[in-house]
mmCIF file of C-alpha atoms and ligand atoms in Angstrom:
data_model
loop_
_atom_site.group_PDB
_atom_site.id
_atom_site.type_symbol
_atom_site.label_atom_id
_atom_site.label_comp_id
_atom_site.label_asym_id
_atom_site.label_seq_id
_atom_site.Cartn_x
_atom_site.Cartn_y
_atom_site.Cartn_z
ATOM 1 C CA MET A 1 0.193 0.300 0.095
ATOM 2 C CA SER A 2 0.968 3.850 -0.852
ATOM 3 C CA ALA A 3 1.545 6.495 1.947
ATOM 4 C CA SER A 4 -1.929 7.167 3.921
ATOM 5 C CA THR A 5 -4.157 10.120 2.154
ATOM 6 C CA GLN A 6 -5.251 12.079 4.966
ATOM 7 C CA VAL A 7 -8.937 12.866 4.513
ATOM 8 C CA ALA A 8 -10.611 15.259 6.848
ATOM 9 C CA ILE A 9 -13.912 15.307 7.707
ATOM 10 C CA THR A 10 -15.836 18.585 10.276
ATOM 11 C CA GLY A 11 -19.167 17.592 11.257
ATOM 12 C CA ALA A 12 -18.146 13.845 11.455
ATOM 13 C CA ALA A 13 -20.207 12.804 14.555
ATOM 14 C CA GLY A 14 -23.586 14.160 12.995
ATOM 15 C CA GLN A 15 -25.896 12.554 10.761
ATOM 16 C CA ILE A 16 -23.634 12.882 7.276
ATOM 17 C CA GLY A 17 -20.377 12.069 8.926
ATOM 18 C CA TYR A 18 -21.537 8.865 10.582
ATOM 19 C CA GLN A 19 -21.949 7.679 6.483
ATOM 20 C CA LEU A 20 -19.138 9.003 5.151
ATOM 21 C CA ALA A 21 -16.876 7.909 7.487
ATOM 22 C CA PHE A 22 -17.195 4.246 7.103
ATOM 23 C CA ARG A 23 -17.717 4.604 3.270
ATOM 24 C CA ILE A 24 -14.425 6.125 3.319
ATOM 25 C CA ALA A 25 -12.271 3.872 5.237
ATOM 26 C CA SER A 26 -14.058 1.225 2.905
ATOM 27 C CA GLY A 27 -12.542 1.916 0.606
ATOM 28 C CA GLN A 28 -15.217 3.864 -1.307
ATOM 29 C CA LEU A 29 -13.692 7.148 -2.344
ATOM 30 C CA LEU A 30 -10.175 6.228 -2.827
ATOM 31 C CA GLY A 31 -10.114 2.550 -3.841
ATOM 32 C CA HIS A 32 -9.898 -0.177 -1.270
ATOM 33 C CA GLY A 33 -5.382 -0.620 -2.515
ATOM 34 C CA GLN A 34 -5.359 3.354 -0.552
ATOM 35 C CA SER A 35 -4.396 3.170 2.977
ATOM 36 C CA ILE A 36 -6.642 6.306 4.654
ATOM 37 C CA THR A 37 -5.944 8.359 7.696
ATOM 38 C CA LEU A 38 -9.191 9.546 9.123
ATOM 39 C CA ARG A 39 -9.489 13.345 10.607
ATOM 40 C CA LEU A 40 -12.599 13.683 12.351
ATOM 41 C CA VAL A 41 -13.420 17.231 13.950
ATOM 42 C CA GLU A 42 -15.867 17.908 15.619
ATOM 43 C CA ILE A 43 -16.849 20.934 18.098
ATOM 44 C CA ALA A 44 -16.187 20.566 21.979
ATOM 45 C CA PRO A 45 -19.926 19.362 23.493
ATOM 46 C CA ALA A 46 -20.058 16.492 20.727
ATOM 47 C CA MET A 47 -16.733 14.778 21.253
ATOM 48 C CA GLN A 48 -17.990 12.205 22.857
ATOM 49 C CA ALA A 49 -20.240 11.006 20.349
ATOM 50 C CA LEU A 50 -16.462 11.029 17.599
ATOM 51 C CA GLU A 51 -15.364 9.213 20.608
ATOM 52 C CA GLY A 52 -18.424 6.112 19.987
ATOM 53 C CA VAL A 53 -17.577 6.747 15.963
ATOM 54 C CA ALA A 54 -14.582 6.313 15.959
ATOM 55 C CA MET A 55 -14.042 3.048 18.612
ATOM 56 C CA GLU A 56 -17.165 1.584 15.253
ATOM 57 C CA LEU A 57 -14.498 2.506 13.222
ATOM 58 C CA GLU A 58 -11.882 0.685 15.160
ATOM 59 C CA ASP A 59 -14.350 -2.164 15.329
ATOM 60 C CA CYS A 60 -14.768 -2.641 11.394
ATOM 61 C CA ALA A 61 -11.124 -3.953 10.700
ATOM 62 C CA PHE A 62 -10.685 -2.078 7.359
ATOM 63 C CA ASP A 63 -8.042 -3.341 5.084
ATOM 64 C CA SER A 64 -6.929 0.283 4.501
ATOM 65 C CA LEU A 65 -7.819 2.723 6.985
ATOM 66 C CA GLU A 66 -4.696 3.576 8.932
ATOM 67 C CA GLU A 67 -5.525 6.183 11.409
ATOM 68 C CA VAL A 68 -8.529 7.504 13.301
ATOM 69 C CA VAL A 69 -7.710 11.052 14.532
ATOM 70 C CA ALA A 70 -10.296 12.599 16.814
ATOM 71 C CA THR A 71 -10.374 16.247 17.581
ATOM 72 C CA ASP A 72 -11.729 19.226 18.348
ATOM 73 C CA ARG A 73 -8.467 21.823 17.102
ATOM 74 C CA LEU A 74 -8.791 22.565 13.873
ATOM 75 C CA GLU A 75 -4.837 22.640 13.701
ATOM 76 C CA GLU A 76 -4.896 18.557 14.186
ATOM 77 C CA GLY A 77 -7.941 17.730 11.663
ATOM 78 C CA PHE A 78 -6.645 20.181 8.784
ATOM 79 C CA ARG A 79 -2.694 18.800 9.595
ATOM 80 C CA GLY A 80 -1.292 17.321 6.063
ATOM 81 C CA ALA A 81 -5.232 17.052 5.118
ATOM 82 C CA ASP A 82 -5.050 16.465 1.446
ATOM 83 C CA TYR A 83 -8.996 15.434 1.487
ATOM 84 C CA VAL A 84 -11.716 17.762 3.009
ATOM 85 C CA PHE A 85 -14.985 17.703 3.255
ATOM 86 C CA LEU A 86 -16.354 20.443 5.310
ATOM 87 C CA VAL A 87 -19.786 19.121 6.378
ATOM 88 C CA GLY A 88 -20.535 20.400 10.035
ATOM 89 C CA ALA A 89 -21.869 24.030 10.172
ATOM 90 C CA LYS A 90 -24.422 25.759 12.658
ATOM 91 C CA PRO A 91 -28.273 24.630 11.627
ATOM 92 C CA ARG A 92 -30.676 27.508 11.667
ATOM 93 C CA GLY A 93 -32.323 27.530 14.585
ATOM 94 C CA PRO A 94 -35.800 28.532 15.898
ATOM 95 C CA GLY A 95 -36.616 32.208 15.401
ATOM 96 C CA MET A 96 -33.483 32.664 13.184
ATOM 97 C CA GLU A 97 -33.099 34.614 10.473
ATOM 98 C CA ARG A 98 -31.452 33.744 7.059
ATOM 99 C CA SER A 99 -28.858 36.541 6.973
ATOM 100 C CA ASP A 100 -28.142 35.194 10.885
ATOM 101 C CA LEU A 101 -27.423 31.164 9.778
ATOM 102 C CA LEU A 102 -24.770 33.288 7.205
ATOM 103 C CA THR A 103 -23.107 35.841 9.755
ATOM 104 C CA GLU A 104 -22.996 32.340 11.607
ATOM 105 C CA ASN A 105 -21.058 30.320 9.711
ATOM 106 C CA ALA A 106 -19.585 32.914 7.969
ATOM 107 C CA ARG A 107 -17.390 32.835 11.271
ATOM 108 C CA ILE A 108 -17.288 29.235 11.514
ATOM 109 C CA PHE A 109 -15.392 29.355 7.745
ATOM 110 C CA SER A 110 -14.105 31.926 7.435
ATOM 111 C CA ARG A 111 -11.801 30.712 10.350
ATOM 112 C CA GLN A 112 -11.444 27.107 8.982
ATOM 113 C CA GLY A 113 -10.094 28.440 5.279
ATOM 114 C CA ALA A 114 -7.613 30.053 7.627
ATOM 115 C CA VAL A 115 -6.628 27.118 9.518
ATOM 116 C CA LEU A 116 -6.624 25.577 5.763
ATOM 117 C CA ASN A 117 -4.470 27.591 4.528
ATOM 118 C CA GLU A 118 -1.505 27.099 7.111
ATOM 119 C CA HIS A 119 -2.009 23.201 7.694
ATOM 120 C CA ALA A 120 -3.525 21.182 5.135
ATOM 121 C CA ASP A 121 -1.824 20.562 2.020
ATOM 122 C CA GLU A 122 -1.225 23.230 -0.307
ATOM 123 C CA HIS A 123 -2.919 21.475 -3.151
ATOM 124 C CA ALA A 124 -5.683 19.500 -1.188
ATOM 125 C CA LYS A 125 -9.391 19.467 -2.115
ATOM 126 C CA VAL A 126 -12.258 20.875 -0.109
ATOM 127 C CA LEU A 127 -15.523 20.109 -0.402
ATOM 128 C CA VAL A 128 -18.736 22.542 1.546
ATOM 129 C CA VAL A 129 -21.172 20.181 2.959
ATOM 130 C CA GLY A 130 -21.918 22.540 4.961
ATOM 131 C CA ASN A 131 -24.672 25.222 4.858
ATOM 132 C CA PRO A 132 -24.772 27.156 2.899
ATOM 133 C CA ALA A 133 -22.759 25.707 0.817
ATOM 134 C CA ASN A 134 -22.003 28.018 -1.654
ATOM 135 C CA THR A 135 -21.581 30.856 0.353
ATOM 136 C CA ASN A 136 -19.747 28.891 2.666
ATOM 137 C CA ALA A 137 -16.879 27.775 -0.041
ATOM 138 C CA LEU A 138 -16.393 31.344 -1.350
ATOM 139 C CA ILE A 139 -15.558 32.177 2.285
ATOM 140 C CA ALA A 140 -13.299 29.409 3.179
ATOM 141 C CA SER A 141 -11.510 29.659 0.008
ATOM 142 C CA SER A 142 -11.289 34.167 0.621
ATOM 143 C CA ASN A 143 -8.814 33.023 3.925
ATOM 144 C CA ALA A 144 -7.316 30.329 2.143
ATOM 145 C CA PRO A 145 -4.663 32.900 0.159
ATOM 146 C CA ASP A 146 -1.887 30.374 -0.220
ATOM 147 C CA MET A 147 -4.337 28.374 -2.118
ATOM 148 C CA ASP A 148 -5.927 27.582 -5.305
ATOM 149 C CA PRO A 149 -9.587 28.690 -5.469
ATOM 150 C CA ARG A 150 -9.992 26.149 -8.248
ATOM 151 C CA ASN A 151 -9.624 23.177 -4.524
ATOM 152 C CA PHE A 152 -12.717 24.309 -3.361
ATOM 153 C CA SER A 153 -16.071 23.276 -4.098
ATOM 154 C CA ALA A 154 -19.525 22.999 -3.193
ATOM 155 C CA MET A 155 -21.976 20.219 -3.381
ATOM 156 C CA THR A 156 -25.158 20.311 -5.177
ATOM 157 C CA ARG A 157 -24.115 16.494 -6.675
ATOM 158 C CA LEU A 158 -26.849 15.390 -4.479
ATOM 159 C CA ASP A 159 -29.690 17.799 -6.102
ATOM 160 C CA HIS A 160 -27.702 16.249 -9.332
ATOM 161 C CA ASN A 161 -28.429 12.480 -8.269
ATOM 162 C CA ARG A 162 -32.092 13.668 -6.968
ATOM 163 C CA ALA A 163 -32.813 15.105 -10.686
ATOM 164 C CA CYS A 164 -31.519 12.160 -12.607
ATOM 165 C CA ALA A 165 -33.526 9.919 -10.506
ATOM 166 C CA GLN A 166 -36.671 12.226 -11.296
ATOM 167 C CA LEU A 167 -36.503 11.980 -15.026
ATOM 168 C CA ALA A 168 -35.456 8.026 -14.709
ATOM 169 C CA ALA A 169 -38.945 7.712 -13.104
ATOM 170 C CA ARG A 170 -40.486 9.716 -15.843
ATOM 171 C CA THR A 171 -39.185 8.292 -18.649
ATOM 172 C CA GLY A 172 -39.181 4.494 -17.727
ATOM 173 C CA HIS A 173 -35.608 4.175 -18.236
ATOM 174 C CA HIS A 174 -32.736 3.176 -15.262
ATOM 175 C CA VAL A 175 -31.387 5.928 -13.266
ATOM 176 C CA SER A 176 -27.126 5.136 -15.120
ATOM 177 C CA THR A 177 -28.361 6.004 -18.769
ATOM 178 C CA VAL A 178 -29.607 9.601 -18.023
ATOM 179 C CA ARG A 179 -26.600 11.707 -18.501
ATOM 180 C CA ARG A 180 -25.908 15.429 -19.616
ATOM 181 C CA MET A 181 -28.215 17.039 -16.445
ATOM 182 C CA THR A 182 -27.348 19.778 -14.797
ATOM 183 C CA ILE A 183 -27.716 22.077 -11.758
ATOM 184 C CA TRP A 184 -27.415 25.819 -12.358
ATOM 185 C CA GLY A 185 -26.111 27.935 -9.335
ATOM 186 C CA ASN A 186 -27.112 27.594 -5.325
ATOM 187 C CA HIS A 187 -27.356 25.420 -3.372
ATOM 188 C CA SER A 188 -30.877 26.217 -2.221
ATOM 189 C CA ALA A 189 -34.443 26.537 -3.197
ATOM 190 C CA THR A 190 -33.525 28.781 -6.682
ATOM 191 C CA GLN A 191 -31.190 26.375 -7.903
ATOM 192 C CA TYR A 192 -31.711 25.613 -11.512
ATOM 193 C CA PRO A 193 -32.587 21.481 -12.548
ATOM 194 C CA ASP A 194 -31.846 21.519 -16.468
ATOM 195 C CA LEU A 195 -32.490 18.677 -18.954
ATOM 196 C CA SER A 196 -32.745 20.807 -21.447
ATOM 197 C CA GLN A 197 -29.247 19.144 -22.521
ATOM 198 C CA ALA A 198 -29.762 16.340 -20.703
ATOM 199 C CA THR A 199 -29.757 12.511 -23.121
ATOM 200 C CA VAL A 200 -31.986 9.223 -21.457
ATOM 201 C CA ASP A 201 -30.855 6.019 -23.241
ATOM 202 C CA GLY A 202 -29.255 8.553 -25.973
ATOM 203 C CA LYS A 203 -32.492 10.015 -26.487
ATOM 204 C CA ALA A 204 -32.800 14.053 -26.119
ATOM 205 C CA ALA A 205 -34.596 14.380 -22.386
ATOM 206 C CA THR A 206 -37.322 17.229 -24.396
ATOM 207 C CA SER A 207 -38.368 14.785 -26.976
ATOM 208 C CA LEU A 208 -39.437 12.263 -23.919
ATOM 209 C CA VAL A 209 -41.437 14.341 -21.324
ATOM 210 C CA GLU A 210 -43.296 17.381 -21.773
ATOM 211 C CA SER A 211 -42.489 20.318 -21.981
ATOM 212 C CA ASN A 212 -44.392 21.743 -18.820
ATOM 213 C CA TRP A 213 -43.020 19.101 -16.662
ATOM 214 C CA ALA A 214 -39.641 19.865 -17.232
ATOM 215 C CA ARG A 215 -40.592 23.308 -16.317
ATOM 216 C CA GLY A 216 -42.474 22.908 -13.739
ATOM 217 C CA GLU A 217 -42.777 19.790 -11.317
ATOM 218 C CA PHE A 218 -39.680 18.185 -12.100
ATOM 219 C CA ILE A 219 -37.911 21.538 -11.351
ATOM 220 C CA THR A 220 -40.160 22.270 -8.065
ATOM 221 C CA THR A 221 -40.132 18.818 -6.831
ATOM 222 C CA VAL A 222 -36.007 18.374 -7.084
ATOM 223 C CA GLN A 223 -35.450 21.651 -5.287
ATOM 224 C CA GLN A 224 -37.953 20.528 -2.663
ATOM 225 C CA ARG A 225 -36.715 16.999 -2.458
ATOM 226 C CA GLY A 226 -34.940 17.972 0.124
ATOM 227 C CA ALA A 227 -37.930 18.865 2.288
ATOM 228 C CA SER A 228 -39.927 16.670 1.127
ATOM 229 C CA VAL A 229 -37.422 13.886 3.201
ATOM 230 C CA ILE A 230 -37.776 15.734 5.899
ATOM 231 C CA LYS A 231 -41.128 15.518 6.220
ATOM 232 C CA ALA A 232 -41.303 11.363 5.487
ATOM 233 C CA ARG A 233 -38.258 10.362 7.648
ATOM 234 C CA GLY A 234 -38.079 13.265 10.442
ATOM 235 C CA THR A 235 -34.667 14.142 9.467
ATOM 236 C CA SER A 236 -32.182 15.950 6.696
ATOM 237 C CA SER A 237 -31.343 13.732 3.926
ATOM 238 C CA ALA A 238 -28.212 11.652 5.370
ATOM 239 C CA ALA A 239 -26.883 8.621 3.612
ATOM 240 C CA SER A 240 -28.181 10.165 0.035
ATOM 241 C CA ALA A 241 -25.957 12.842 1.060
ATOM 242 C CA ALA A 242 -22.899 11.127 2.112
ATOM 243 C CA ASN A 243 -23.153 9.263 -1.274
ATOM 244 C CA ALA A 244 -23.388 12.077 -3.140
ATOM 245 C CA ALA A 245 -20.302 13.565 -1.645
ATOM 246 C CA ILE A 246 -18.421 10.711 -2.040
ATOM 247 C CA GLU A 247 -19.253 10.721 -5.814
ATOM 248 C CA HIS A 248 -17.948 14.458 -5.820
ATOM 249 C CA MET A 249 -14.912 14.180 -4.399
ATOM 250 C CA ARG A 250 -14.332 10.960 -6.168
ATOM 251 C CA ASP A 251 -14.740 11.938 -9.781
ATOM 252 C CA TRP A 252 -12.975 15.207 -8.780
ATOM 253 C CA ALA A 253 -9.887 12.867 -8.145
ATOM 254 C CA HIS A 254 -10.372 10.252 -10.801
ATOM 255 C CA GLY A 255 -11.538 11.689 -13.301
ATOM 256 C CA THR A 256 -16.016 11.789 -14.786
ATOM 257 C CA PRO A 257 -16.507 8.577 -15.812
ATOM 258 C CA GLY A 258 -17.828 7.965 -19.612
ATOM 259 C CA GLY A 259 -17.124 11.395 -20.993
ATOM 260 C CA ASP A 260 -20.436 12.188 -18.764
ATOM 261 C CA TRP A 261 -20.443 15.627 -16.875
ATOM 262 C CA VAL A 262 -21.171 16.189 -13.525
ATOM 263 C CA SER A 263 -22.556 19.187 -11.404
ATOM 264 C CA MET A 264 -20.427 20.889 -8.930
ATOM 265 C CA ALA A 265 -20.012 24.004 -7.224
ATOM 266 C CA VAL A 266 -16.603 26.101 -8.438
ATOM 267 C CA PRO A 267 -15.524 29.408 -8.669
ATOM 268 C CA GLY A 268 -18.005 31.702 -11.082
ATOM 269 C CA ASP A 269 -16.804 32.813 -14.450
ATOM 270 C CA GLY A 270 -19.390 34.671 -16.025
ATOM 271 C CA SER A 271 -20.621 31.739 -18.188
ATOM 272 C CA TYR A 272 -23.697 31.466 -18.581
ATOM 273 C CA GLY A 273 -24.598 34.541 -17.971
ATOM 274 C CA SER A 274 -23.695 33.652 -14.202
ATOM 275 C CA PRO A 275 -22.066 36.178 -11.305
ATOM 276 C CA GLU A 276 -18.512 35.775 -11.574
ATOM 277 C CA GLY A 277 -17.152 36.656 -7.551
ATOM 278 C CA VAL A 278 -19.457 33.727 -5.936
ATOM 279 C CA PHE A 279 -19.401 29.730 -6.547
ATOM 280 C CA PHE A 280 -21.937 28.349 -9.057
ATOM 281 C CA SER A 281 -22.645 25.411 -9.944
ATOM 282 C CA TYR A 282 -22.465 24.191 -13.141
ATOM 283 C CA PRO A 283 -22.308 21.947 -15.281
ATOM 284 C CA VAL A 284 -18.347 20.672 -15.240
ATOM 285 C CA ARG A 285 -16.333 17.200 -16.314
ATOM 286 C CA CYS A 286 -13.575 16.408 -14.622
ATOM 287 C CA GLU A 287 -9.868 15.022 -15.564
ATOM 288 C CA ASP A 288 -6.035 14.543 -13.868
ATOM 289 C CA GLY A 289 -7.302 15.672 -10.444
ATOM 290 C CA ASP A 290 -9.079 18.706 -12.136
ATOM 291 C CA TRP A 291 -12.839 21.016 -13.811
ATOM 292 C CA GLU A 292 -13.770 22.371 -16.126
ATOM 293 C CA ILE A 293 -16.592 23.972 -16.776
ATOM 294 C CA VAL A 294 -18.639 22.206 -20.285
ATOM 295 C CA ARG A 295 -18.542 25.619 -23.175
ATOM 296 C CA GLY A 296 -20.518 25.565 -25.691
ATOM 297 C CA LEU A 297 -24.293 24.947 -24.348
ATOM 298 C CA ASP A 298 -26.987 26.198 -25.950
ATOM 299 C CA LEU A 299 -29.674 27.840 -23.558
ATOM 300 C CA ASP A 300 -32.880 29.403 -24.104
ATOM 301 C CA GLU A 301 -33.946 32.455 -22.394
ATOM 302 C CA PHE A 302 -36.198 30.305 -20.028
ATOM 303 C CA SER A 303 -32.673 28.768 -18.462
ATOM 304 C CA GLN A 304 -31.326 32.302 -18.605
ATOM 305 C CA GLU A 305 -33.646 33.634 -16.694
ATOM 306 C CA LYS A 306 -33.568 30.713 -14.063
ATOM 307 C CA ILE A 307 -29.700 31.047 -14.390
ATOM 308 C CA ARG A 308 -30.426 34.644 -13.260
ATOM 309 C CA ILE A 309 -32.227 34.865 -10.222
ATOM 310 C CA THR A 310 -30.248 32.223 -8.485
ATOM 311 C CA GLY A 311 -27.387 34.122 -9.734
ATOM 312 C CA GLU A 312 -28.884 37.046 -7.330
ATOM 313 C CA GLU A 313 -29.362 34.862 -4.276
ATOM 314 C CA LEU A 314 -25.833 34.227 -4.478
ATOM 315 C CA LEU A 315 -24.752 37.949 -4.566
ATOM 316 C CA ASP A 316 -26.537 38.732 -1.679
ATOM 317 C CA GLU A 317 -25.618 36.265 0.045
ATOM 318 C CA ARG A 318 -22.219 37.091 -0.737
ATOM 319 C CA ALA A 319 -22.990 40.599 0.235
ATOM 320 C CA ALA A 320 -24.360 40.209 3.659
ATOM 321 C CA ALA A 321 -21.335 37.954 4.452
ATOM 322 C CA SER A 322 -19.105 40.289 2.832
ATOM 323 C CA ASP A 323 -16.849 41.552 6.224
ATOM 324 C CA LEU A 324 -15.096 38.012 6.852
ATOM 325 C CA MET A 325 -13.733 38.016 3.042
HETATM 326 P P1 NAX B 401 -25.671 17.321 11.740
HETATM 327 O O1 NAX B 401 -26.570 18.089 12.490
HETATM 328 O O2 NAX B 401 -26.750 15.543 11.516
HETATM 329 O O3 NAX B 401 -24.806 17.267 12.152
HETATM 330 C C1 NAX B 401 -23.510 18.441 11.543
HETATM 331 C C2 NAX B 401 -22.064 18.337 12.736
HETATM 332 O O4 NAX B 401 -21.582 19.326 12.826
HETATM 333 C C3 NAX B 401 -22.760 18.318 14.163
HETATM 334 O O5 NAX B 401 -22.093 16.801 14.941
HETATM 335 C C4 NAX B 401 -22.222 19.747 15.129
HETATM 336 O O6 NAX B 401 -21.784 18.597 16.450
HETATM 337 C C5 NAX B 401 -21.076 19.763 13.912
HETATM 338 N N1 NAX B 401 -20.001 21.129 14.172
HETATM 339 C C6 NAX B 401 -21.721 21.929 13.526
HETATM 340 N N2 NAX B 401 -20.353 23.034 13.671
HETATM 341 C C7 NAX B 401 -19.251 22.419 13.972
HETATM 342 C C8 NAX B 401 -18.275 22.953 13.378
HETATM 343 N N3 NAX B 401 -17.353 24.727 13.970
HETATM 344 N N4 NAX B 401 -16.956 22.526 13.092
HETATM 345 C C9 NAX B 401 -16.767 21.091 13.791
HETATM 346 N N5 NAX B 401 -18.172 20.188 13.567
HETATM 347 C C10 NAX B 401 -19.206 21.133 13.978
HETATM 348 O O7 NAX B 401 -26.366 17.897 10.288
HETATM 349 P P2 NAX B 401 -26.118 16.806 9.225
HETATM 350 O O8 NAX B 401 -27.570 16.103 8.701
HETATM 351 O O9 NAX B 401 -24.984 16.135 8.989
HETATM 352 O O10 NAX B 401 -25.779 17.842 8.032
HETATM 353 C C11 NAX B 401 -24.802 19.029 7.609
HETATM 354 C C12 NAX B 401 -24.692 20.143 7.029
HETATM 355 O O11 NAX B 401 -24.578 19.432 5.635
HETATM 356 C C13 NAX B 401 -25.704 21.020 7.112
HETATM 357 O O12 NAX B 401 -25.156 22.480 7.243
HETATM 358 C C14 NAX B 401 -26.952 20.451 6.041
HETATM 359 O O13 NAX B 401 -27.337 21.889 5.931
HETATM 360 C C15 NAX B 401 -25.889 20.242 5.038
HETATM 361 N N6 NAX B 401 -26.015 19.742 3.927
HETATM 362 C C16 NAX B 401 -26.288 20.337 2.670
HETATM 363 C C17 NAX B 401 -26.322 19.386 1.871
HETATM 364 C C18 NAX B 401 -26.042 19.927 0.254
HETATM 365 O O14 NAX B 401 -26.377 19.243 -0.827
HETATM 366 N N7 NAX B 401 -25.044 20.493 0.328
HETATM 367 C C19 NAX B 401 -27.344 18.221 2.082
HETATM 368 C C20 NAX B 401 -27.700 17.845 2.564
HETATM 369 C C21 NAX B 401 -27.437 18.676 4.038
HETATM 370 O O15 NAX B 401 -28.961 19.047 4.322
#
């Protein structure tokens, strides 16, 4: 086995962290032949629960797990990290406005960015899952001046997977036949799930579903899927979120399979009418550990308007958190 790869997870005793740690330790991120050290980070009140997670990891006797570091010190958690999953975030409490949530999390992610800058590997890949994910990624990256902003991204892969599943169900095909799906913009209710470029079993999705569904129910179902899971399960999506986080990072590291593309929120470059200076979800292809926004797509006015709306929300979020960048 090669030298141990350092994988850091914040919020590791939480719902998503509890799924993520075991799947990564079992080899589902980097393959079974790669030795892994898990660096699990929590806040002090959750350290006892985190010790329990560490005990269970030990009890799995995973071949590829070299060591588990469980800590509430970011410096120790991020030391030498090659892959970083920023999952822990402050949840919205009773009576809390969205702007309060943004400010509270901006504080957390600005400090995490600064500590990553000092202690993580300078080429570490950082995935932000904790909400508001796009703006948290912007804040973390802004506070890590020695790291390339391209090494930060925020997760819209769960929305992407949800959109593929909805289209597959609607057309009666297996989800593996769906390609070229896109989530544009913010991981929020303004996100734009777009099937206008998608294919199902090689056929244009627009030729298989009614336009009213594609522009109406399909979009709202994907946007509100998280709320539907909460209603059914009594708690938010966790296994599907951890799955999406692993797929996001694995494709980023190893490449997008089969010439398809995936959705990732990455630094906005103004393409397709998106704003610059925010983290915006685009269709991307990954190769050799890097990503590129898919170019040259022909978007209609409906899509352009949706991209404008979600872009404006991201600019508002950036303005609300501007003093921590
Ligand atoms: P949980 O509340 O189960 O777990 C969060 C954990 O983070 C807790 O154990 C908490 O102690 C820890 N934590 C809080 N602040 C921390 C800090 N500063 N440093 C380290 N750890 C800290 O939430 P969970 O269901 O696991 O969700 C985690 C985050 O993912 C939330 O912000 C949630 O909104 C977000 N999500 C993002 C998704 C996406 O697609 N981008 C989808 C799933 C999920 O809703």
